[in-house]
PDB file of C-alpha atoms in Angstrom:
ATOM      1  CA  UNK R   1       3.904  10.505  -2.016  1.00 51.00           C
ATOM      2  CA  UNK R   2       0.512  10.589   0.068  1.00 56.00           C
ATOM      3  CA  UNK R   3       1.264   8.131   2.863  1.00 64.00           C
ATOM      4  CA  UNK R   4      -2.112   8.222   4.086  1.00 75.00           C
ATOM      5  CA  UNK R   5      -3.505   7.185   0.564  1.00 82.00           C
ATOM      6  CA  UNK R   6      -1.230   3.970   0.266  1.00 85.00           C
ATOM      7  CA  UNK R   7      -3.076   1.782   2.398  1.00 87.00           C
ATOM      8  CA  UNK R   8      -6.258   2.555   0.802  1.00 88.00           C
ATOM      9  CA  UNK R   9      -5.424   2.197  -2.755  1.00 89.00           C
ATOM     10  CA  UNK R  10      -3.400  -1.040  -1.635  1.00 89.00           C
ATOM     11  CA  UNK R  11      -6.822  -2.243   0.002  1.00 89.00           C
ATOM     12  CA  UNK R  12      -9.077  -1.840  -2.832  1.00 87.00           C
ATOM     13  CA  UNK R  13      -6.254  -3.505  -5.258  1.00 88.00           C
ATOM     14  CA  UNK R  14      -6.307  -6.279  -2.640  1.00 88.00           C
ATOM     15  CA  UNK R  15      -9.937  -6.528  -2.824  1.00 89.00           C
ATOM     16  CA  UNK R  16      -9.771  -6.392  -6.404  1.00 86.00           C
ATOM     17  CA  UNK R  17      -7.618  -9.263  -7.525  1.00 86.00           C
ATOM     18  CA  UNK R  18      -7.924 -13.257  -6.954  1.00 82.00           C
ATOM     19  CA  UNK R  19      -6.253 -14.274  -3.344  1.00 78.00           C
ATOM     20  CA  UNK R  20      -2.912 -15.679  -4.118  1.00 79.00           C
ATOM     21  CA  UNK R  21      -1.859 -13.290  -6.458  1.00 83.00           C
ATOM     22  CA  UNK R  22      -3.420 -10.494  -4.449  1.00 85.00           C
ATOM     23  CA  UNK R  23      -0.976 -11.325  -1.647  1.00 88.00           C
ATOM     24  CA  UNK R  24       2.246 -11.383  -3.824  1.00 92.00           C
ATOM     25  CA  UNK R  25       1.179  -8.353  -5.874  1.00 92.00           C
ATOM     26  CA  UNK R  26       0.445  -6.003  -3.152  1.00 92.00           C
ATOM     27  CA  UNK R  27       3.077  -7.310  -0.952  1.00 93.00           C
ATOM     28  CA  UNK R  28       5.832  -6.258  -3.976  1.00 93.00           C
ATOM     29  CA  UNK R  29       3.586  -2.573  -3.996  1.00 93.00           C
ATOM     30  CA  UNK R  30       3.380  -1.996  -0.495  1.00 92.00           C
ATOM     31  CA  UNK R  31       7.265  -2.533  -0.001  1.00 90.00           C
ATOM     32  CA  UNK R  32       7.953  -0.319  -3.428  1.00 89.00           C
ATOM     33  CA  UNK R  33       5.355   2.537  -2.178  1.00 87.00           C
ATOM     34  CA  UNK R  34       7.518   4.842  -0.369  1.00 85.00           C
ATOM     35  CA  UNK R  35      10.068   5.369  -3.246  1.00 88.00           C
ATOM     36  CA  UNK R  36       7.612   6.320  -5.918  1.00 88.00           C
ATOM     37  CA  UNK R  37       4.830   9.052  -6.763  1.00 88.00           C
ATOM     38  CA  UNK R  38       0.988   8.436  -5.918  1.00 87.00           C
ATOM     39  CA  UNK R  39       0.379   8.772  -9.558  1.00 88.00           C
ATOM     40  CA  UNK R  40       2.527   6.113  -9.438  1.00 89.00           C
ATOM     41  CA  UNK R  41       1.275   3.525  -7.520  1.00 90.00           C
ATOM     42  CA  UNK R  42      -2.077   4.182  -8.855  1.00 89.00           C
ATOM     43  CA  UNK R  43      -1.221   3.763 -12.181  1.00 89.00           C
ATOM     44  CA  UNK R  44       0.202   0.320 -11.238  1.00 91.00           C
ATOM     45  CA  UNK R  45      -2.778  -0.581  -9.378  1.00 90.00           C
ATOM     46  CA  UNK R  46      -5.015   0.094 -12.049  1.00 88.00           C
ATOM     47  CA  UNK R  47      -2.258  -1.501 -14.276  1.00 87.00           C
ATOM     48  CA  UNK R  48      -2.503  -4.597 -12.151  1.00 89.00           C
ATOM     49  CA  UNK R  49      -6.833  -4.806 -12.334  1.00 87.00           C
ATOM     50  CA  UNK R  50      -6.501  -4.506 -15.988  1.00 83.00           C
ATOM     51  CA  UNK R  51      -3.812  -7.250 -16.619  1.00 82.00           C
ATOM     52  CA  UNK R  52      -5.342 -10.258 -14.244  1.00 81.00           C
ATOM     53  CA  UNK R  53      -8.536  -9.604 -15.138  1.00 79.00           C
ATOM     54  CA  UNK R  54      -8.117  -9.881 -18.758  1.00 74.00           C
ATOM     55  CA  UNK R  55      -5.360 -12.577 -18.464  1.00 69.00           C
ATOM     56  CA  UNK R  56      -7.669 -14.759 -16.808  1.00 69.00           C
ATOM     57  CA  UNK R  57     -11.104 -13.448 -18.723  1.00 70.00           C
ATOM     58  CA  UNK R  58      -9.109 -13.991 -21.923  1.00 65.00           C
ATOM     59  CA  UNK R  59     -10.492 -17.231 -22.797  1.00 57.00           C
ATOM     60  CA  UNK R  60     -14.041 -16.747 -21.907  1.00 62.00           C
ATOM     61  CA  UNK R  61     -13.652 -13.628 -24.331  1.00 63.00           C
ATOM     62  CA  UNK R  62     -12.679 -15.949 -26.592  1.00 61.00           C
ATOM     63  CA  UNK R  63     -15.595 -17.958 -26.193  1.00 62.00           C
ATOM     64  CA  UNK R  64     -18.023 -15.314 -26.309  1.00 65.00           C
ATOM     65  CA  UNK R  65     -16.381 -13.890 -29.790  1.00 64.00           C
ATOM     66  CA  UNK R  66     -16.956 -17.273 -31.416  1.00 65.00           C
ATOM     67  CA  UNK R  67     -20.768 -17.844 -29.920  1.00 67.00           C
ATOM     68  CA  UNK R  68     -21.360 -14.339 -31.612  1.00 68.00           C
ATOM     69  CA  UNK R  69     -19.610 -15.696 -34.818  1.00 68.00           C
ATOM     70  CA  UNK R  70     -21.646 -18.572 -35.063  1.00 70.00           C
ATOM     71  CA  UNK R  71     -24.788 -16.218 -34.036  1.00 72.00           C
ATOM     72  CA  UNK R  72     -23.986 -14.256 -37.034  1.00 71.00           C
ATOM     73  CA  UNK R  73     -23.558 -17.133 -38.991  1.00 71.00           C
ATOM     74  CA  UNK R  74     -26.931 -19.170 -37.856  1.00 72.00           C
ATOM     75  CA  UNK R  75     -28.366 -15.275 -38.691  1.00 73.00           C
ATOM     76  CA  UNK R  76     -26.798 -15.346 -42.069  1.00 72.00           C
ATOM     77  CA  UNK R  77     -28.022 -18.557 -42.849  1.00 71.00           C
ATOM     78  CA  UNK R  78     -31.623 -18.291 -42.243  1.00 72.00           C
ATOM     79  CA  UNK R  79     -31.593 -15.034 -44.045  1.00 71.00           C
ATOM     80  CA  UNK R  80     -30.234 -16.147 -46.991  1.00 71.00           C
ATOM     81  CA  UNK R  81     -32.411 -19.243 -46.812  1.00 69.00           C
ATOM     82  CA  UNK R  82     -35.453 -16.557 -46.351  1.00 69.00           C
ATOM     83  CA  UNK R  83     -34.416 -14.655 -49.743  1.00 69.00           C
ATOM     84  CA  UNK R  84     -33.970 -17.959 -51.320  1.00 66.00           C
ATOM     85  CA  UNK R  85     -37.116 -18.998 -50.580  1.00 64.00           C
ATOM     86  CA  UNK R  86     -38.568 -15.372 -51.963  1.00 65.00           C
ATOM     87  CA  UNK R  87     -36.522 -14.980 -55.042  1.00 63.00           C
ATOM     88  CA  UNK R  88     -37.827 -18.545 -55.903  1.00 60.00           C
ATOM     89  CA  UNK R  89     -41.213 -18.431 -54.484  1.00 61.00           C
ATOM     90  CA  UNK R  90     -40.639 -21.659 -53.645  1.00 54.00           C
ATOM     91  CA  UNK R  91     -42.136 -20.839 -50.300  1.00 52.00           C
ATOM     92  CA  UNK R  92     -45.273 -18.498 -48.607  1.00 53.00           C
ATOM     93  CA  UNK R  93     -44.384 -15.456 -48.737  1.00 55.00           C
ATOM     94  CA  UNK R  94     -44.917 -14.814 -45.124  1.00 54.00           C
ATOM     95  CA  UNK R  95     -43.258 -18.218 -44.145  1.00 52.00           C
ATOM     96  CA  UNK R  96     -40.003 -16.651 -45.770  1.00 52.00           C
ATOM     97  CA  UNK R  97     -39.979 -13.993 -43.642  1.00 56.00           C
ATOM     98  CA  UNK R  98     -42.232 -14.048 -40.755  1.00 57.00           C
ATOM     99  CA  UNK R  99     -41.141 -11.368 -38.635  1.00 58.00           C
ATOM    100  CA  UNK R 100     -40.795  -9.057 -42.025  1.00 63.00           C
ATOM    101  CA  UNK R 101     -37.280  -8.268 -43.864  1.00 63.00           C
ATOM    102  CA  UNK R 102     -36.548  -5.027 -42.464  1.00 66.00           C
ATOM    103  CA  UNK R 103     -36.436  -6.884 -38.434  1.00 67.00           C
ATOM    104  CA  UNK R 104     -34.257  -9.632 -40.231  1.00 67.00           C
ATOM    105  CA  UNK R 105     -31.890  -7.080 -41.795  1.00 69.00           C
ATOM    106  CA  UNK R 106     -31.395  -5.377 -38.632  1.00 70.00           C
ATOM    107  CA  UNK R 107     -30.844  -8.290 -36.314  1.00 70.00           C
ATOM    108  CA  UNK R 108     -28.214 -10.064 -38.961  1.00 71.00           C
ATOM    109  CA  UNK R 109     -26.177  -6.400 -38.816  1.00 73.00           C
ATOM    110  CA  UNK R 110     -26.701  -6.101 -34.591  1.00 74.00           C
ATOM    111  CA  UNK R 111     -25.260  -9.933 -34.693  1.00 73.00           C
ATOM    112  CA  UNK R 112     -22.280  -8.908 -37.305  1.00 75.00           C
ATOM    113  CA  UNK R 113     -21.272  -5.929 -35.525  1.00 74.00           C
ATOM    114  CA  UNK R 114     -21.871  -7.892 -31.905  1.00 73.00           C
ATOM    115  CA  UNK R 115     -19.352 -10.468 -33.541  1.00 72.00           C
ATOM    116  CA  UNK R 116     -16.803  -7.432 -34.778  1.00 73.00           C
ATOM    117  CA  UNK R 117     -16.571  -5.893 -31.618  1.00 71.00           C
ATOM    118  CA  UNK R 118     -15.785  -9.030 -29.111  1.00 69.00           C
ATOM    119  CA  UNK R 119     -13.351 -10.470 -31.462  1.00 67.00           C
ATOM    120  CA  UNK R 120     -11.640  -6.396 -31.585  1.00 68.00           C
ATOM    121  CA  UNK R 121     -11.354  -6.464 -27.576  1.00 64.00           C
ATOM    122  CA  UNK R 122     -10.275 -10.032 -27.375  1.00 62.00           C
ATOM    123  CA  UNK R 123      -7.405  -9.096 -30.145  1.00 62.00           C
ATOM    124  CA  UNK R 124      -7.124  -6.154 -28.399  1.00 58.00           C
ATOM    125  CA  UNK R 125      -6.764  -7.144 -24.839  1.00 52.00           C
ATOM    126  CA  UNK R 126      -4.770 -10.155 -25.770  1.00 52.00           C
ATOM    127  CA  UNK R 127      -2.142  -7.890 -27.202  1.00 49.00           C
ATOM    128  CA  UNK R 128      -1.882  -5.622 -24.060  1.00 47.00           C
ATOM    129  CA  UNK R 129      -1.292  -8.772 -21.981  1.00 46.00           C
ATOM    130  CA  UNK R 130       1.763  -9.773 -23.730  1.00 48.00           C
ATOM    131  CA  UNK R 131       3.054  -6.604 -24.534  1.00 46.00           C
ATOM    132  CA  UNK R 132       3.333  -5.731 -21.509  1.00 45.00           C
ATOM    133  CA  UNK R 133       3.539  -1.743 -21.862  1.00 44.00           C
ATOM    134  CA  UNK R 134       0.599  -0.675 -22.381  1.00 42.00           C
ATOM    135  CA  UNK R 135      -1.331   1.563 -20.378  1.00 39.00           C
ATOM    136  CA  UNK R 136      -5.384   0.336 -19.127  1.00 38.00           C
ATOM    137  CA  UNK R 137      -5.568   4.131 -19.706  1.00 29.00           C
TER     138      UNK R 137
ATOM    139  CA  UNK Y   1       9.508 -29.185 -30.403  1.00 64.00           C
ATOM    140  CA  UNK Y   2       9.931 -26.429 -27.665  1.00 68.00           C
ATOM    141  CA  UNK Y   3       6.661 -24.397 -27.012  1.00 76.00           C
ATOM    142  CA  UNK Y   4       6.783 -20.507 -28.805  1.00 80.00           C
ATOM    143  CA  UNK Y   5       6.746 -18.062 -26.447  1.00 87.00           C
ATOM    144  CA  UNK Y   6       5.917 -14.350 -26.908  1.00 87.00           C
ATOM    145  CA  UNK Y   7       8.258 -11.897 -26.876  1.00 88.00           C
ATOM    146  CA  UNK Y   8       7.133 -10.754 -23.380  1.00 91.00           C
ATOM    147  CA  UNK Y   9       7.042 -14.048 -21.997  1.00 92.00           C
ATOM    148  CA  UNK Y  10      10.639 -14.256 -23.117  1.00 93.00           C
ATOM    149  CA  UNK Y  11      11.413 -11.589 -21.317  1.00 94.00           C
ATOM    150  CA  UNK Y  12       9.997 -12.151 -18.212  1.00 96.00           C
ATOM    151  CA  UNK Y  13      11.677 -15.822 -18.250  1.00 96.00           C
ATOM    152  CA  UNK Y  14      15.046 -13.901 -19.014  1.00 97.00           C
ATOM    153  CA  UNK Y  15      14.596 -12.049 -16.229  1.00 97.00           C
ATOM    154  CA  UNK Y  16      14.344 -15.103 -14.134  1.00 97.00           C
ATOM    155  CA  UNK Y  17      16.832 -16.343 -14.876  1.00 97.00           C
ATOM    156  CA  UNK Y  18      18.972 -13.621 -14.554  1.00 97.00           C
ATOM    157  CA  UNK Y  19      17.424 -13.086 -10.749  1.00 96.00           C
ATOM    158  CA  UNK Y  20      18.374 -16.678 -10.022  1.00 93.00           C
ATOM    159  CA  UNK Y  21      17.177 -17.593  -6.517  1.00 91.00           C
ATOM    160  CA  UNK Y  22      15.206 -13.525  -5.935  1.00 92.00           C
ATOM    161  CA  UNK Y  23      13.148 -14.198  -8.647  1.00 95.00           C
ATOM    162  CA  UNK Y  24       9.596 -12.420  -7.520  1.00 95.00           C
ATOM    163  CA  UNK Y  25       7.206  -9.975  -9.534  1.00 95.00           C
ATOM    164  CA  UNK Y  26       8.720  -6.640  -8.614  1.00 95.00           C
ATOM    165  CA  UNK Y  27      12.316  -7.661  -9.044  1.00 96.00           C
ATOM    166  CA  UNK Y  28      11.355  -8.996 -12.567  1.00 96.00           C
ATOM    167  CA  UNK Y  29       9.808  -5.601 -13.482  1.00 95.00           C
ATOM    168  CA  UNK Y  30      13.064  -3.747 -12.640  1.00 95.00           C
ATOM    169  CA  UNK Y  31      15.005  -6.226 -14.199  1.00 96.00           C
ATOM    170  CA  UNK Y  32      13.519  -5.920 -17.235  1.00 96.00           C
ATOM    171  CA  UNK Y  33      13.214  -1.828 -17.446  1.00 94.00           C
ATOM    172  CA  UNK Y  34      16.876  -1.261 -16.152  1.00 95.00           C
ATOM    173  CA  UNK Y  35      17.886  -3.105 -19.139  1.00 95.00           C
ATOM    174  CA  UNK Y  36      14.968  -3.025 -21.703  1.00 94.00           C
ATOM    175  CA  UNK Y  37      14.204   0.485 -20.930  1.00 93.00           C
ATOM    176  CA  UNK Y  38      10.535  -0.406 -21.314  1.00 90.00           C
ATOM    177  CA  UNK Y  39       8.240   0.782 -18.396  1.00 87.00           C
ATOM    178  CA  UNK Y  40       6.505  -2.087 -17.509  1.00 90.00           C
ATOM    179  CA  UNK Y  41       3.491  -2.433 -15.622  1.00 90.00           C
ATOM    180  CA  UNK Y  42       3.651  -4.846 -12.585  1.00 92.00           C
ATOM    181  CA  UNK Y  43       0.467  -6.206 -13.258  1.00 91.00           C
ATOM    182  CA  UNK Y  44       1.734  -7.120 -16.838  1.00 90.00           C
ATOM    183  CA  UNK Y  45       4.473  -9.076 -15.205  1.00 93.00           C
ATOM    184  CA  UNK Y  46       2.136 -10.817 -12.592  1.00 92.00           C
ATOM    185  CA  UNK Y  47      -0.469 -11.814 -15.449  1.00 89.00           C
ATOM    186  CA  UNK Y  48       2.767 -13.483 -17.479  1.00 91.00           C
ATOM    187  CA  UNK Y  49       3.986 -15.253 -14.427  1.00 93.00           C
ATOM    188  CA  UNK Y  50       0.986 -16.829 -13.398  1.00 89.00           C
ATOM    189  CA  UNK Y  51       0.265 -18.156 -17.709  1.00 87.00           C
ATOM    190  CA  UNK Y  52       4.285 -19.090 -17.813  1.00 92.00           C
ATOM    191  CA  UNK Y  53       3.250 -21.279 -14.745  1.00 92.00           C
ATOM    192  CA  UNK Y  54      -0.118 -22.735 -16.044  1.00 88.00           C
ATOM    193  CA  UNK Y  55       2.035 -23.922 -19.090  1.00 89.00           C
ATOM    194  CA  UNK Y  56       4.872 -25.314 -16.723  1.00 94.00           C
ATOM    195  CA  UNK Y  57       7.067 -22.869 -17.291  1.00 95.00           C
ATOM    196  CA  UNK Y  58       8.121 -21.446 -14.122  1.00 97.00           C
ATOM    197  CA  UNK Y  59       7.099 -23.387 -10.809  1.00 97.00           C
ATOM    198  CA  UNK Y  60       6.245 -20.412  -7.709  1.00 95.00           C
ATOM    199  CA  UNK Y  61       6.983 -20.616  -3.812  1.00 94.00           C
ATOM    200  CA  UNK Y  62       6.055 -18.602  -0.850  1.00 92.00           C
ATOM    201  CA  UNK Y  63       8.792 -16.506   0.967  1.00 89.00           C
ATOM    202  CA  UNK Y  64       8.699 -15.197   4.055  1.00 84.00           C
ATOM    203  CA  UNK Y  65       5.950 -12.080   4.781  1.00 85.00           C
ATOM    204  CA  UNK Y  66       7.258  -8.959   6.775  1.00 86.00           C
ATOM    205  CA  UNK Y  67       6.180  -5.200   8.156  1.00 87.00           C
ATOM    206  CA  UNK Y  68       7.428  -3.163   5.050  1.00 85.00           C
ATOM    207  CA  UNK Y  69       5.322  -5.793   2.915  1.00 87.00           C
ATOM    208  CA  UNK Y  70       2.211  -5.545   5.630  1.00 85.00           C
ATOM    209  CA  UNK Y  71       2.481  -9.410   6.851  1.00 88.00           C
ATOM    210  CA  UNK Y  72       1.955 -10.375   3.184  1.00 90.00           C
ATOM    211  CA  UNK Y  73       4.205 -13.373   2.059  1.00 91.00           C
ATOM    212  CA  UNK Y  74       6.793 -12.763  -1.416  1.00 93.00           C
ATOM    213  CA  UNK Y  75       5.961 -15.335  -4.281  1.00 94.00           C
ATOM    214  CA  UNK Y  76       9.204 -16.876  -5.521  1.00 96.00           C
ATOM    215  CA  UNK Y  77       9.493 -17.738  -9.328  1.00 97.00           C
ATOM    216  CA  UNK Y  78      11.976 -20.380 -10.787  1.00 96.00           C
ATOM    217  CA  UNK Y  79      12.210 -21.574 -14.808  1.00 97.00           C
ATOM    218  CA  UNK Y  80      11.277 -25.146 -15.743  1.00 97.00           C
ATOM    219  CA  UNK Y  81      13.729 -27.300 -17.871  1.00 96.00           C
ATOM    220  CA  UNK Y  82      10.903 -26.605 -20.126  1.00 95.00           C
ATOM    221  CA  UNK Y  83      10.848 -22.901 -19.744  1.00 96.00           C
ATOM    222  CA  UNK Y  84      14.653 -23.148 -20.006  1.00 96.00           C
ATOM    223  CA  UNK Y  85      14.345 -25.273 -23.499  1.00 95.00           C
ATOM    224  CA  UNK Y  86      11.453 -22.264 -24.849  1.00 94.00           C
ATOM    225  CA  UNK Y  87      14.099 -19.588 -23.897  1.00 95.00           C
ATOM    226  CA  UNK Y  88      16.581 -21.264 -25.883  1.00 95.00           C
ATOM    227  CA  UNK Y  89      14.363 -22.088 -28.650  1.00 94.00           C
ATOM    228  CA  UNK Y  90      13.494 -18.265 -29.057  1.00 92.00           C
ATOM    229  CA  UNK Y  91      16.821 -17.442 -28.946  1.00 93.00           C
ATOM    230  CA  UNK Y  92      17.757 -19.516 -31.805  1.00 93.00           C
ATOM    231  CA  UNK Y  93      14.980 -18.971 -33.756  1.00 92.00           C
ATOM    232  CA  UNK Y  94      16.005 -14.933 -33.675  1.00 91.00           C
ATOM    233  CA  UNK Y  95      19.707 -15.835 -33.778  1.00 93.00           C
ATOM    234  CA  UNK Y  96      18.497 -18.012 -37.119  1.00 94.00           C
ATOM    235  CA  UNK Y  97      16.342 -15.019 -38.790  1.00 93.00           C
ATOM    236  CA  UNK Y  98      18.440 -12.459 -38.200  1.00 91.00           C
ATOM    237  CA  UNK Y  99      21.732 -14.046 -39.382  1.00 91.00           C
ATOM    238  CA  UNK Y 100      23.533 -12.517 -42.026  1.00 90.00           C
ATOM    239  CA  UNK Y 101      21.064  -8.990 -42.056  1.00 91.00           C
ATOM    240  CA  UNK Y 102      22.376  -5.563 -42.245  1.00 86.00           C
ATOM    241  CA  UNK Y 103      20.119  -3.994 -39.384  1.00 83.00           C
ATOM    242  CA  UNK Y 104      21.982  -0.422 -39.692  1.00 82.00           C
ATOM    243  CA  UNK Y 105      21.998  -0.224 -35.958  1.00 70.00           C
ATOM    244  CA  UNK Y 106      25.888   0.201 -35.566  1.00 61.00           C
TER     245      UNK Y 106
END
């Protein structure tokens, strides 16, 4: 073990996490420190930044993964209202698509794949926090 | 009905219990790696604590704070009656499944 590293590394984990918890969880590292590696103890602290944080971001995740979803789905929508509107000529051409298909196309993929990838790290992250094991590296 | 706990959760509530009245984060870790095996990460444990206590599963205190711990105060976690009724629920609901199935463990 580096002694002289400890307190830093305990410091910036202090700073890191929410007050309360911050107390208890350092407090339990500090008094474990001296009978464990500084790979250790950094591991743990990195460990313990990862875990809060995404215990108590968790939900707003959540949130954000079904905004995209309903993004995607309000994209969706109007496009397939657009080509609707084309394949029926029911409406102006350029009223169907004002900002021109290709612009649609790309925004209704950017909004799918948006959606895809917050819903992967919320299922992702939500399964690290109750595994338990798993590593923030 | 008894609320369904994760298999982590479970764990960590085990622990608890186990601990009894020196029931605090980094005694719940070792608990649960001395007889898990599983190297668990103390923030893992923390972030379970504090959800098992938003759903009224554990209640926490503050201990005394000393030197080795630089002045900062131990958090003390005990199980609910309702953490107590999940545990047993989970344990009955594996008991239940896994009755009368040739694992091949022995």
């Amino acid at each position: 073990m580096t002694p002289e590293l400890t307190p830093g590394i305990l410091r910036l984990l202090s700073a890191s996490l929410p007050g309360d918890l911050a107390e208890a969880l350092v407090g339990d590292l500090a008094e474990e420190a001296s009978q464990h590696s500084l790979g250790w103890l950094a591991r743990q602290a990195c460990g313990a930044i990862w875990y809060v944080h995404v215990a108590r971001w968790r939900d707003a995740l959540r949130g954000a993964a079904l905004v995209s979803g309903l993004a995607a789905a309000g994209v969706v929508a109007a496009a397939a209202m657009a080509l609707w509107g084309l394949v029926l000529g029911a409406v102006p051409r350029r009223a169907a698509h004002p900002m021109g298909f290709g612009w649609m196309l790309s925004i209704l993929v950017a909004a799918i794949v948006a959606a895809a990838v917050v819903s992967a790290i919320v299922r992702a992250e939500t399964t690290s926090t109750n595994d338990g094991t798993m590593r923030p590296e | 009905m008894a609320a369904v706990l994760g298999e982590f959760e479970t764990l960590v509530l085990l622990a608890l219990l186990r601990l009894g009245h020196n029931g605090y984060g980094m005694a719940v870790r070792r608990e649960i790696t001395e007889r898990t095996g599983r190297d668990v990460a103390i923030g893992a444990v923390y972030a379970t604590l504090e959800r098992l206590e938003a759903k009224g599963m554990v209640t926490s205190a503050a201990g005394d704070t000393s030197a080795e711990r630089g002045g900062r105060a131990r958090r003390f976690f005990s199980v609910t009656s309702s953490g107590r009724q999940a545990v047993a629920a989970a344990r009955e609901a594996l008991t239940r499944m896994s009755e009368g199935l040739d694992l091949g463990t022995t």
